[in-house]
Amino acid sequence: MTKQTPPGAFERIPAETVRPDPILPAVREVEVIDTDFHFLPDWETMRRYMPEPFASAFTRFPPAGGEYGADLANTKSGTGQSALGEARTAQDVLRVIDEIGVDTVIISPGFQRPQGMFNEVAVTALTVAYNNYLREEVLPASDRIKGEIMVNQRDPAAALAEIERNAHDERFVSIYTEFGGNYTQTGIAAYDPIYAACEKYGLGVTCHAGTFWQNWSPLSVGARTWTELFGISTMGTCMAYMASMIMQGLFDKFPKLQILIKEGGYWWLPDFMLRMDEFYLGHPGDIQFTERKLEAREKYLARMPTDYILENFRFSTQPVILPGPKEDLAALMRLCHGEDLFCYSSDWPHQTFDPANWVFEYGDAVPESARRKILSENAKALFKRL
Amino acid sequence: MATKMAERIPAERVQVDPIHARAREVEVIDTDFHFLPTWEKMREYMPEPFASGYKRYPPVGSEYPPDQAIDMVGTGQSVMGVAATAEDVLRVIDEIGVSTVMLSPGFQRPQSIYHPRAISALSRAFNDYLANEVMPASPRIKAEIMVNQRVPEEGAAEIRRVAKNENFISIYTEFGGTYESIGTSTHDPIFEAAVEFDLPVTIHVATFWQQWSPLSNGARTWTELLGISSMATCLAFMGSLVMQGLFDKFPTLQIMVKEGGYWWLPDFLARADDFYMGHPGDIQYCERKLDLGEKFLRKLPSEYVLEHFHFATQPMCIPDDEQKFADLMRLSHGEDLFCYSSDWPHATFDPCNWVFEHPKVLTPEVQQKILSGNARKLYKRIG
């Protein structure tokens, strides 16, 4: 550490990689469901499952928009996607989850921003290959592995076809979509066919961090560091997505829909909830002009914005950021309804990996009842197929 | 807004009356009050060719007026009225129980005017009108220097031109998705001039998501735009201010954040520290750090927030549960960081009544800090 190392408010060393060991014995004594674990099949396997002409022509994972590698910031080579390793097969997954104390894992596609590929039809081709690989070689290996259906969110018709094609397989517990400044919010009515299918089949909907501020937009041009991009723009763009779902009447049309937010943060929820309610009460006149409300001939939302958050959203915990004083964590848990809304996730194998240890290390701030809910029960309530 | 959420009626206007009796017994500094001179008045002060050619306030980028949302005609900038002169200001602040007011430019997103030199011309006209006709009317009226932030050298020149007038107590800039984050070193000329005169810099909400970007195309409602995009673009601006070494270069600089929210502070403070500790390697490539030959920030991100930022309170959103309000105040360091603002005359106008209505959470000492003490510390020229 040099003299310029940040002072000791944190007992941490800059850019230190999180160690999976030791996992607390308590973690192995309870059921742990990991709701975000990145699975990255090797590209040759994907090509075997991909239709032509993509299988022959896409000889590597294609360049995608919205890039900013973490390597400058964490001083490791690579994209930061594999700081702790790579899980490419069912065997890899089972080995790692044993190591990190996880009973059941929900694997998310580990590709770099697949929705950002230039060729829109290639996104669909990759989703077909990924889902088929999961069904044929990964999910059959163990009941402990569950998958998310990868979809092309840029083409809602193609996404719907992919959901229809795979939904009968109960080992898929949800669908996987991404949020970020390069994509239009998934709360708009154009995505309704996808939501109708998810509600019909009892599939959850994941909304996972994907891109940062739109490339070459002023906020992107003004950003310099990983903390501004992955740390902060994910909060901002996540809010945009959640607001679109709530304010545009998505849950009045699909009241049973369950959204799992991943890696957008959540300690901002107190402001988001109060502010949405406040602005809605002060400025509700434009709700009636949104597509779903025009269709339903309704003037207002059926409920207050906050009510939808409590009923239709859950948040996976990684990266959990624990404030110093335990009383602050207790206050935040209360303000954010963490006991009911949080689902543990590890985000293995990324740099910001969270072992489940923290759930046991904060005494009364995360009491026994909350531990069970965060580690498994909330996920089971959300993902009906678990 | 003081009334409990559960008791409110959609689209109801905020009533100015009655103002809490205590407001008239203590000092109240309103740190955000929008002053909108008539356009004819601005033309009187504007240099040519703008005075002759700009016959009306020009079209600007990033429009989304709230009129459908509040069922009123107009831009929403004048819901409670328009203050165009010193007399207007004095009448209104008496009505709303304010002792001293800080005027912010009330124009619609002036940084979005297509001609960058016109922004400088308007800044000059606004500042000269204030200096000549508005601030001399009463020591109760203070103002912010309007600057051209798109051409930072011109913004800096305007600061140096008018800053000797002690009635200007800060510098006004805007945040939003159509402007480059103000923490970049491109804006250092403005910060240099601010530090030279020991003037704080305001960042005030202005635009939403960048127009025609995916997030703009996906938004439909005022709540998504002014309610939520303002939080998010404020985070982007704050992120740039904190992470790019601004306060290591200008350790005395103070920033006032207006209308970007603040109950997200618990997350911002913890998250910026956590990401910084995990990923500090790219700090050294920021322009200021390259100039200084430094590898890391000198402090943790959260420390810069606590030492260099204040937040104007409007729109104040208070949870119905007092314990939650107390927790949020503590987690957000509200006692020391918050300065009361009314945002008169906008639809989300906050009379200061709320400060007195929660005595268990806001003790008399905290009330005093929020209503005037913190602002007096920040704005040394209030005197």
PDB file of N, CA and C in Angstrom, chain B residues 241-326:
ATOM      1  N   LEU B 241     -18.327  14.433  -9.998  1.00  0.00           N
ATOM      2  CA  LEU B 241     -17.708  15.424  -9.105  1.00  0.00           C
ATOM      3  C   LEU B 241     -16.811  14.740  -8.074  1.00  0.00           C
ATOM      4  N   VAL B 242     -17.290  13.599  -7.567  1.00  0.00           N
ATOM      5  CA  VAL B 242     -16.565  12.926  -6.479  1.00  0.00           C
ATOM      6  C   VAL B 242     -15.390  12.100  -6.996  1.00  0.00           C
ATOM      7  N   MET B 243     -15.598  11.361  -8.094  1.00  0.00           N
ATOM      8  CA  MET B 243     -14.603  10.358  -8.496  1.00  0.00           C
ATOM      9  C   MET B 243     -13.449  10.913  -9.334  1.00  0.00           C
ATOM     10  N   GLN B 244     -13.646  12.075  -9.951  1.00  0.00           N
ATOM     11  CA  GLN B 244     -12.617  12.549 -10.883  1.00  0.00           C
ATOM     12  C   GLN B 244     -11.634  13.533 -10.246  1.00  0.00           C
ATOM     13  N   GLY B 245     -11.600  13.514  -8.903  1.00  0.00           N
ATOM     14  CA  GLY B 245     -10.542  14.251  -8.208  1.00  0.00           C
ATOM     15  C   GLY B 245     -10.753  15.753  -8.108  1.00  0.00           C
ATOM     16  N   LEU B 246     -11.983  16.207  -8.333  1.00  0.00           N
ATOM     17  CA  LEU B 246     -12.260  17.649  -8.296  1.00  0.00           C
ATOM     18  C   LEU B 246     -11.846  18.275  -6.967  1.00  0.00           C
ATOM     19  N   PHE B 247     -12.181  17.611  -5.861  1.00  0.00           N
ATOM     20  CA  PHE B 247     -11.947  18.225  -4.548  1.00  0.00           C
ATOM     21  C   PHE B 247     -10.508  18.043  -4.075  1.00  0.00           C
ATOM     22  N   ASP B 248      -9.765  17.181  -4.745  1.00  0.00           N
ATOM     23  CA  ASP B 248      -8.335  17.130  -4.453  1.00  0.00           C
ATOM     24  C   ASP B 248      -7.644  18.324  -5.118  1.00  0.00           C
ATOM     25  N   LYS B 249      -8.191  18.759  -6.246  1.00  0.00           N
ATOM     26  CA  LYS B 249      -7.641  19.935  -6.912  1.00  0.00           C
ATOM     27  C   LYS B 249      -8.141  21.232  -6.265  1.00  0.00           C
ATOM     28  N   PHE B 250      -9.422  21.233  -5.856  1.00  0.00           N
ATOM     29  CA  PHE B 250     -10.022  22.444  -5.263  1.00  0.00           C
ATOM     30  C   PHE B 250     -10.592  22.102  -3.885  1.00  0.00           C
ATOM     31  N   PRO B 251      -9.716  22.003  -2.865  1.00  0.00           N
ATOM     32  CA  PRO B 251     -10.181  21.488  -1.567  1.00  0.00           C
ATOM     33  C   PRO B 251     -11.172  22.402  -0.846  1.00  0.00           C
ATOM     34  N   THR B 252     -11.313  23.655  -1.271  1.00  0.00           N
ATOM     35  CA  THR B 252     -12.253  24.535  -0.565  1.00  0.00           C
ATOM     36  C   THR B 252     -13.605  24.637  -1.275  1.00  0.00           C
ATOM     37  N   LEU B 253     -13.734  23.993  -2.421  1.00  0.00           N
ATOM     38  CA  LEU B 253     -14.954  24.119  -3.223  1.00  0.00           C
ATOM     39  C   LEU B 253     -16.174  23.515  -2.518  1.00  0.00           C
ATOM     40  N   GLN B 254     -17.299  24.195  -2.582  1.00  0.00           N
ATOM     41  CA  GLN B 254     -18.550  23.697  -2.003  1.00  0.00           C
ATOM     42  C   GLN B 254     -19.622  23.597  -3.090  1.00  0.00           C
ATOM     43  N   ILE B 255     -20.400  22.517  -3.040  1.00  0.00           N
ATOM     44  CA  ILE B 255     -21.448  22.276  -4.040  1.00  0.00           C
ATOM     45  C   ILE B 255     -22.808  22.225  -3.344  1.00  0.00           C
ATOM     46  N   MET B 256     -23.805  22.865  -3.940  1.00  0.00           N
ATOM     47  CA  MET B 256     -25.183  22.777  -3.451  1.00  0.00           C
ATOM     48  C   MET B 256     -26.009  22.042  -4.504  1.00  0.00           C
ATOM     49  N   VAL B 257     -26.692  20.973  -4.088  1.00  0.00           N
ATOM     50  CA  VAL B 257     -27.488  20.162  -5.014  1.00  0.00           C
ATOM     51  C   VAL B 257     -28.963  20.513  -4.836  1.00  0.00           C
ATOM     52  N   LYS B 258     -29.637  20.843  -5.924  1.00  0.00           N
ATOM     53  CA  LYS B 258     -31.043  21.235  -5.845  1.00  0.00           C
ATOM     54  C   LYS B 258     -31.927  20.358  -6.728  1.00  0.00           C
ATOM     55  N   GLU B 259     -32.915  19.773  -6.113  1.00  0.00           N
ATOM     56  CA  GLU B 259     -33.963  19.016  -6.800  1.00  0.00           C
ATOM     57  C   GLU B 259     -33.488  17.724  -7.464  1.00  0.00           C
ATOM     58  N   GLY B 260     -32.477  17.149  -6.918  1.00  0.00           N
ATOM     59  CA  GLY B 260     -32.065  15.835  -7.405  1.00  0.00           C
ATOM     60  C   GLY B 260     -32.389  14.759  -6.374  1.00  0.00           C
ATOM     61  N   GLY B 261     -33.098  15.133  -5.299  1.00  0.00           N
ATOM     62  CA  GLY B 261     -33.364  14.179  -4.218  1.00  0.00           C
ATOM     63  C   GLY B 261     -32.153  14.053  -3.307  1.00  0.00           C
ATOM     64  N   TYR B 262     -32.287  13.264  -2.258  1.00  0.00           N
ATOM     65  CA  TYR B 262     -31.187  13.048  -1.305  1.00  0.00           C
ATOM     66  C   TYR B 262     -31.409  11.818  -0.446  1.00  0.00           C
ATOM     67  N   TRP B 263     -32.634  11.277  -0.389  1.00  0.00           N
ATOM     68  CA  TRP B 263     -32.828  10.074   0.428  1.00  0.00           C
ATOM     69  C   TRP B 263     -32.121   8.874  -0.196  1.00  0.00           C
ATOM     70  N   TRP B 264     -31.508   9.061  -1.357  1.00  0.00           N
ATOM     71  CA  TRP B 264     -30.651   8.011  -1.935  1.00  0.00           C
ATOM     72  C   TRP B 264     -29.231   8.106  -1.380  1.00  0.00           C
ATOM     73  N   LEU B 265     -28.967   9.121  -0.561  1.00  0.00           N
ATOM     74  CA  LEU B 265     -27.600   9.276  -0.053  1.00  0.00           C
ATOM     75  C   LEU B 265     -27.053   8.038   0.659  1.00  0.00           C
ATOM     76  N   PRO B 266     -27.872   7.338   1.480  1.00  0.00           N
ATOM     77  CA  PRO B 266     -27.291   6.158   2.144  1.00  0.00           C
ATOM     78  C   PRO B 266     -26.682   5.190   1.130  1.00  0.00           C
ATOM     79  N   ASP B 267     -27.360   5.005  -0.007  1.00  0.00           N
ATOM     80  CA  ASP B 267     -26.814   4.098  -1.018  1.00  0.00           C
ATOM     81  C   ASP B 267     -25.597   4.716  -1.695  1.00  0.00           C
ATOM     82  N   PHE B 268     -25.707   5.968  -2.082  1.00  0.00           N
ATOM     83  CA  PHE B 268     -24.596   6.610  -2.801  1.00  0.00           C
ATOM     84  C   PHE B 268     -23.315   6.578  -1.957  1.00  0.00           C
ATOM     85  N   LEU B 269     -23.438   6.929  -0.670  1.00  0.00           N
ATOM     86  CA  LEU B 269     -22.257   6.987   0.205  1.00  0.00           C
ATOM     87  C   LEU B 269     -21.594   5.613   0.311  1.00  0.00           C
ATOM     88  N   ALA B 270     -22.427   4.591   0.565  1.00  0.00           N
ATOM     89  CA  ALA B 270     -21.883   3.249   0.764  1.00  0.00           C
ATOM     90  C   ALA B 270     -21.369   2.667  -0.552  1.00  0.00           C
ATOM     91  N   ARG B 271     -22.135   2.890  -1.622  1.00  0.00           N
ATOM     92  CA  ARG B 271     -21.822   2.272  -2.905  1.00  0.00           C
ATOM     93  C   ARG B 271     -20.569   2.885  -3.533  1.00  0.00           C
ATOM     94  N   ALA B 272     -20.470   4.213  -3.471  1.00  0.00           N
ATOM     95  CA  ALA B 272     -19.280   4.851  -4.058  1.00  0.00           C
ATOM     96  C   ALA B 272     -18.026   4.375  -3.316  1.00  0.00           C
ATOM     97  N   ASP B 273     -18.098   4.259  -1.986  1.00  0.00           N
ATOM     98  CA  ASP B 273     -16.938   3.763  -1.235  1.00  0.00           C
ATOM     99  C   ASP B 273     -16.619   2.318  -1.609  1.00  0.00           C
ATOM    100  N   ASP B 274     -17.649   1.498  -1.683  1.00  0.00           N
ATOM    101  CA  ASP B 274     -17.432   0.082  -1.953  1.00  0.00           C
ATOM    102  C   ASP B 274     -16.831  -0.137  -3.350  1.00  0.00           C
ATOM    103  N   PHE B 275     -17.404   0.507  -4.341  1.00  0.00           N
ATOM    104  CA  PHE B 275     -16.870   0.335  -5.695  1.00  0.00           C
ATOM    105  C   PHE B 275     -15.470   0.929  -5.810  1.00  0.00           C
ATOM    106  N   TYR B 276     -15.264   2.050  -5.140  1.00  0.00           N
ATOM    107  CA  TYR B 276     -13.939   2.659  -5.189  1.00  0.00           C
ATOM    108  C   TYR B 276     -12.890   1.726  -4.583  1.00  0.00           C
ATOM    109  N   MET B 277     -13.214   1.125  -3.423  1.00  0.00           N
ATOM    110  CA  MET B 277     -12.248   0.227  -2.793  1.00  0.00           C
ATOM    111  C   MET B 277     -11.993  -1.003  -3.660  1.00  0.00           C
ATOM    112  N   GLY B 278     -13.013  -1.465  -4.347  1.00  0.00           N
ATOM    113  CA  GLY B 278     -12.849  -2.655  -5.180  1.00  0.00           C
ATOM    114  C   GLY B 278     -12.229  -2.363  -6.535  1.00  0.00           C
ATOM    115  N   HIS B 279     -12.400  -1.166  -7.034  1.00  0.00           N
ATOM    116  CA  HIS B 279     -11.986  -0.838  -8.408  1.00  0.00           C
ATOM    117  C   HIS B 279     -11.338   0.534  -8.487  1.00  0.00           C
ATOM    118  N   PRO B 280     -10.249   0.751  -7.766  1.00  0.00           N
ATOM    119  CA  PRO B 280      -9.661   2.103  -7.743  1.00  0.00           C
ATOM    120  C   PRO B 280      -8.648   2.355  -8.861  1.00  0.00           C
ATOM    121  N   GLY B 281      -8.416   1.361  -9.714  1.00  0.00           N
ATOM    122  CA  GLY B 281      -7.293   1.443 -10.649  1.00  0.00           C
ATOM    123  C   GLY B 281      -7.454   2.475 -11.737  1.00  0.00           C
ATOM    124  N   ASP B 282      -8.689   2.902 -12.020  1.00  0.00           N
ATOM    125  CA  ASP B 282      -8.856   3.837 -13.144  1.00  0.00           C
ATOM    126  C   ASP B 282      -8.900   5.304 -12.710  1.00  0.00           C
ATOM    127  N   ILE B 283      -8.792   5.541 -11.411  1.00  0.00           N
ATOM    128  CA  ILE B 283      -8.759   6.927 -10.922  1.00  0.00           C
ATOM    129  C   ILE B 283      -7.549   7.665 -11.517  1.00  0.00           C
ATOM    130  N   GLN B 284      -6.418   6.957 -11.579  1.00  0.00           N
ATOM    131  CA  GLN B 284      -5.171   7.593 -12.016  1.00  0.00           C
ATOM    132  C   GLN B 284      -5.221   8.095 -13.455  1.00  0.00           C
ATOM    133  N   TYR B 285      -6.193   7.637 -14.247  1.00  0.00           N
ATOM    134  CA  TYR B 285      -6.267   8.071 -15.648  1.00  0.00           C
ATOM    135  C   TYR B 285      -7.149   9.297 -15.822  1.00  0.00           C
ATOM    136  N   CYS B 286      -7.801   9.762 -14.750  1.00  0.00           N
ATOM    137  CA  CYS B 286      -8.603  10.987 -14.847  1.00  0.00           C
ATOM    138  C   CYS B 286      -7.657  12.167 -15.021  1.00  0.00           C
ATOM    139  N   GLU B 287      -8.109  13.166 -15.771  1.00  0.00           N
ATOM    140  CA  GLU B 287      -7.219  14.263 -16.164  1.00  0.00           C
ATOM    141  C   GLU B 287      -6.549  14.927 -14.967  1.00  0.00           C
ATOM    142  N   ARG B 288      -7.343  15.197 -13.928  1.00  0.00           N
ATOM    143  CA  ARG B 288      -6.768  15.927 -12.786  1.00  0.00           C
ATOM    144  C   ARG B 288      -5.718  15.078 -12.065  1.00  0.00           C
ATOM    145  N   LYS B 289      -5.968  13.766 -12.013  1.00  0.00           N
ATOM    146  CA  LYS B 289      -5.011  12.886 -11.324  1.00  0.00           C
ATOM    147  C   LYS B 289      -3.730  12.760 -12.142  1.00  0.00           C
ATOM    148  N   LEU B 290      -3.871  12.746 -13.462  1.00  0.00           N
ATOM    149  CA  LEU B 290      -2.672  12.727 -14.316  1.00  0.00           C
ATOM    150  C   LEU B 290      -1.868  14.009 -14.090  1.00  0.00           C
ATOM    151  N   ASP B 291      -2.574  15.147 -14.008  1.00  0.00           N
ATOM    152  CA  ASP B 291      -1.887  16.423 -13.776  1.00  0.00           C
ATOM    153  C   ASP B 291      -1.177  16.436 -12.428  1.00  0.00           C
ATOM    154  N   LEU B 292      -1.846  15.873 -11.406  1.00  0.00           N
ATOM    155  CA  LEU B 292      -1.284  15.904 -10.055  1.00  0.00           C
ATOM    156  C   LEU B 292      -0.274  14.776  -9.838  1.00  0.00           C
ATOM    157  N   GLY B 293      -0.218  13.824 -10.769  1.00  0.00           N
ATOM    158  CA  GLY B 293       0.659  12.677 -10.584  1.00  0.00           C
ATOM    159  C   GLY B 293       0.240  11.814  -9.409  1.00  0.00           C
ATOM    160  N   GLU B 294      -1.085  11.679  -9.190  1.00  0.00           N
ATOM    161  CA  GLU B 294      -1.579  10.889  -8.064  1.00  0.00           C
ATOM    162  C   GLU B 294      -2.330   9.668  -8.564  1.00  0.00           C
ATOM    163  N   LYS B 295      -2.302   8.618  -7.762  1.00  0.00           N
ATOM    164  CA  LYS B 295      -2.889   7.358  -8.182  1.00  0.00           C
ATOM    165  C   LYS B 295      -4.316   7.187  -7.675  1.00  0.00           C
ATOM    166  N   PHE B 296      -4.549   7.609  -6.449  1.00  0.00           N
ATOM    167  CA  PHE B 296      -5.868   7.404  -5.830  1.00  0.00           C
ATOM    168  C   PHE B 296      -6.474   8.736  -5.409  1.00  0.00           C
ATOM    169  N   LEU B 297      -7.732   8.684  -4.991  1.00  0.00           N
ATOM    170  CA  LEU B 297      -8.324   9.847  -4.335  1.00  0.00           C
ATOM    171  C   LEU B 297      -7.647  10.012  -2.977  1.00  0.00           C
ATOM    172  N   ARG B 298      -7.643  11.226  -2.447  1.00  0.00           N
ATOM    173  CA  ARG B 298      -7.007  11.434  -1.144  1.00  0.00           C
ATOM    174  C   ARG B 298      -7.919  10.994  -0.002  1.00  0.00           C
ATOM    175  N   LYS B 299      -9.224  10.950  -0.273  1.00  0.00           N
ATOM    176  CA  LYS B 299     -10.181  10.542   0.756  1.00  0.00           C
ATOM    177  C   LYS B 299     -11.143   9.530   0.153  1.00  0.00           C
ATOM    178  N   LEU B 300     -11.973   8.954   1.025  1.00  0.00           N
ATOM    179  CA  LEU B 300     -13.026   8.082   0.523  1.00  0.00           C
ATOM    180  C   LEU B 300     -14.125   8.925  -0.123  1.00  0.00           C
ATOM    181  N   PRO B 301     -14.785   8.401  -1.158  1.00  0.00           N
ATOM    182  CA  PRO B 301     -15.852   9.169  -1.804  1.00  0.00           C
ATOM    183  C   PRO B 301     -16.866   9.754  -0.810  1.00  0.00           C
ATOM    184  N   SER B 302     -17.278   8.967   0.183  1.00  0.00           N
ATOM    185  CA  SER B 302     -18.287   9.474   1.120  1.00  0.00           C
ATOM    186  C   SER B 302     -17.778  10.680   1.905  1.00  0.00           C
ATOM    187  N   GLU B 303     -16.476  10.731   2.142  1.00  0.00           N
ATOM    188  CA  GLU B 303     -15.942  11.880   2.883  1.00  0.00           C
ATOM    189  C   GLU B 303     -16.066  13.174   2.084  1.00  0.00           C
ATOM    190  N   TYR B 304     -15.890  13.076   0.756  1.00  0.00           N
ATOM    191  CA  TYR B 304     -16.082  14.284  -0.051  1.00  0.00           C
ATOM    192  C   TYR B 304     -17.534  14.749   0.013  1.00  0.00           C
ATOM    193  N   VAL B 305     -18.462  13.786   0.002  1.00  0.00           N
ATOM    194  CA  VAL B 305     -19.873  14.178   0.053  1.00  0.00           C
ATOM    195  C   VAL B 305     -20.142  14.934   1.352  1.00  0.00           C
ATOM    196  N   LEU B 306     -19.658  14.403   2.464  1.00  0.00           N
ATOM    197  CA  LEU B 306     -19.933  15.038   3.751  1.00  0.00           C
ATOM    198  C   LEU B 306     -19.248  16.393   3.890  1.00  0.00           C
ATOM    199  N   GLU B 307     -18.113  16.568   3.236  1.00  0.00           N
ATOM    200  CA  GLU B 307     -17.368  17.820   3.405  1.00  0.00           C
ATOM    201  C   GLU B 307     -17.664  18.872   2.352  1.00  0.00           C
ATOM    202  N   HIS B 308     -18.149  18.462   1.186  1.00  0.00           N
ATOM    203  CA  HIS B 308     -18.254  19.422   0.084  1.00  0.00           C
ATOM    204  C   HIS B 308     -19.671  19.611  -0.460  1.00  0.00           C
ATOM    205  N   PHE B 309     -20.641  18.877   0.052  1.00  0.00           N
ATOM    206  CA  PHE B 309     -21.982  18.972  -0.538  1.00  0.00           C
ATOM    207  C   PHE B 309     -23.025  19.400   0.482  1.00  0.00           C
ATOM    208  N   HIS B 310     -24.004  20.162   0.018  1.00  0.00           N
ATOM    209  CA  HIS B 310     -25.246  20.416   0.750  1.00  0.00           C
ATOM    210  C   HIS B 310     -26.401  20.145  -0.211  1.00  0.00           C
ATOM    211  N   PHE B 311     -27.580  19.989   0.360  1.00  0.00           N
ATOM    212  CA  PHE B 311     -28.754  19.655  -0.444  1.00  0.00           C
ATOM    213  C   PHE B 311     -29.915  20.573  -0.082  1.00  0.00           C
ATOM    214  N   ALA B 312     -30.511  21.201  -1.104  1.00  0.00           N
ATOM    215  CA  ALA B 312     -31.723  21.995  -0.868  1.00  0.00           C
ATOM    216  C   ALA B 312     -32.877  21.009  -0.686  1.00  0.00           C
ATOM    217  N   THR B 313     -33.788  21.309   0.224  1.00  0.00           N
ATOM    218  CA  THR B 313     -34.726  20.262   0.668  1.00  0.00           C
ATOM    219  C   THR B 313     -35.892  19.987  -0.281  1.00  0.00           C
ATOM    220  N   GLN B 314     -36.267  20.957  -1.089  1.00  0.00           N
ATOM    221  CA  GLN B 314     -37.461  20.746  -1.915  1.00  0.00           C
ATOM    222  C   GLN B 314     -37.153  19.814  -3.081  1.00  0.00           C
ATOM    223  N   PRO B 315     -38.013  18.885  -3.508  1.00  0.00           N
ATOM    224  CA  PRO B 315     -39.260  18.506  -2.854  1.00  0.00           C
ATOM    225  C   PRO B 315     -39.019  17.558  -1.669  1.00  0.00           C
ATOM    226  N   MET B 316     -39.448  17.992  -0.502  1.00  0.00           N
ATOM    227  CA  MET B 316     -39.283  17.178   0.705  1.00  0.00           C
ATOM    228  C   MET B 316     -40.364  16.097   0.713  1.00  0.00           C
ATOM    229  N   CYS B 317     -39.935  14.861   0.735  1.00  0.00           N
ATOM    230  CA  CYS B 317     -40.879  13.740   0.806  1.00  0.00           C
ATOM    231  C   CYS B 317     -40.706  13.094   2.181  1.00  0.00           C
ATOM    232  N   ILE B 318     -41.709  13.202   3.004  1.00  0.00           N
ATOM    233  CA  ILE B 318     -41.600  12.718   4.380  1.00  0.00           C
ATOM    234  C   ILE B 318     -42.401  11.429   4.550  1.00  0.00           C
ATOM    235  N   PRO B 319     -41.752  10.381   5.053  1.00  0.00           N
ATOM    236  CA  PRO B 319     -42.505   9.138   5.266  1.00  0.00           C
ATOM    237  C   PRO B 319     -43.597   9.347   6.317  1.00  0.00           C
ATOM    238  N   ASP B 320     -44.683   8.631   6.193  1.00  0.00           N
ATOM    239  CA  ASP B 320     -45.761   8.758   7.178  1.00  0.00           C
ATOM    240  C   ASP B 320     -45.305   8.288   8.562  1.00  0.00           C
ATOM    241  N   ASP B 321     -44.361   7.379   8.598  1.00  0.00           N
ATOM    242  CA  ASP B 321     -43.866   6.813   9.849  1.00  0.00           C
ATOM    243  C   ASP B 321     -42.684   7.673  10.357  1.00  0.00           C
ATOM    244  N   GLU B 322     -42.853   8.245  11.551  1.00  0.00           N
ATOM    245  CA  GLU B 322     -41.842   9.170  12.094  1.00  0.00           C
ATOM    246  C   GLU B 322     -40.491   8.495  12.330  1.00  0.00           C
ATOM    247  N   GLN B 323     -40.534   7.218  12.718  1.00  0.00           N
ATOM    248  CA  GLN B 323     -39.280   6.501  12.943  1.00  0.00           C
ATOM    249  C   GLN B 323     -38.482   6.421  11.638  1.00  0.00           C
ATOM    250  N   LYS B 324     -39.195   6.184  10.533  1.00  0.00           N
ATOM    251  CA  LYS B 324     -38.511   6.122   9.234  1.00  0.00           C
ATOM    252  C   LYS B 324     -37.915   7.480   8.871  1.00  0.00           C
ATOM    253  N   PHE B 325     -38.660   8.517   9.166  1.00  0.00           N
ATOM    254  CA  PHE B 325     -38.161   9.862   8.890  1.00  0.00           C
ATOM    255  C   PHE B 325     -36.872  10.104   9.687  1.00  0.00           C
ATOM    256  N   ALA B 326     -36.891   9.729  10.963  1.00  0.00           N
ATOM    257  CA  ALA B 326     -35.708   9.910  11.809  1.00  0.00           C
ATOM    258  C   ALA B 326     -34.526   9.111  11.268  1.00  0.00           C
TER     259      ALA B 326
END
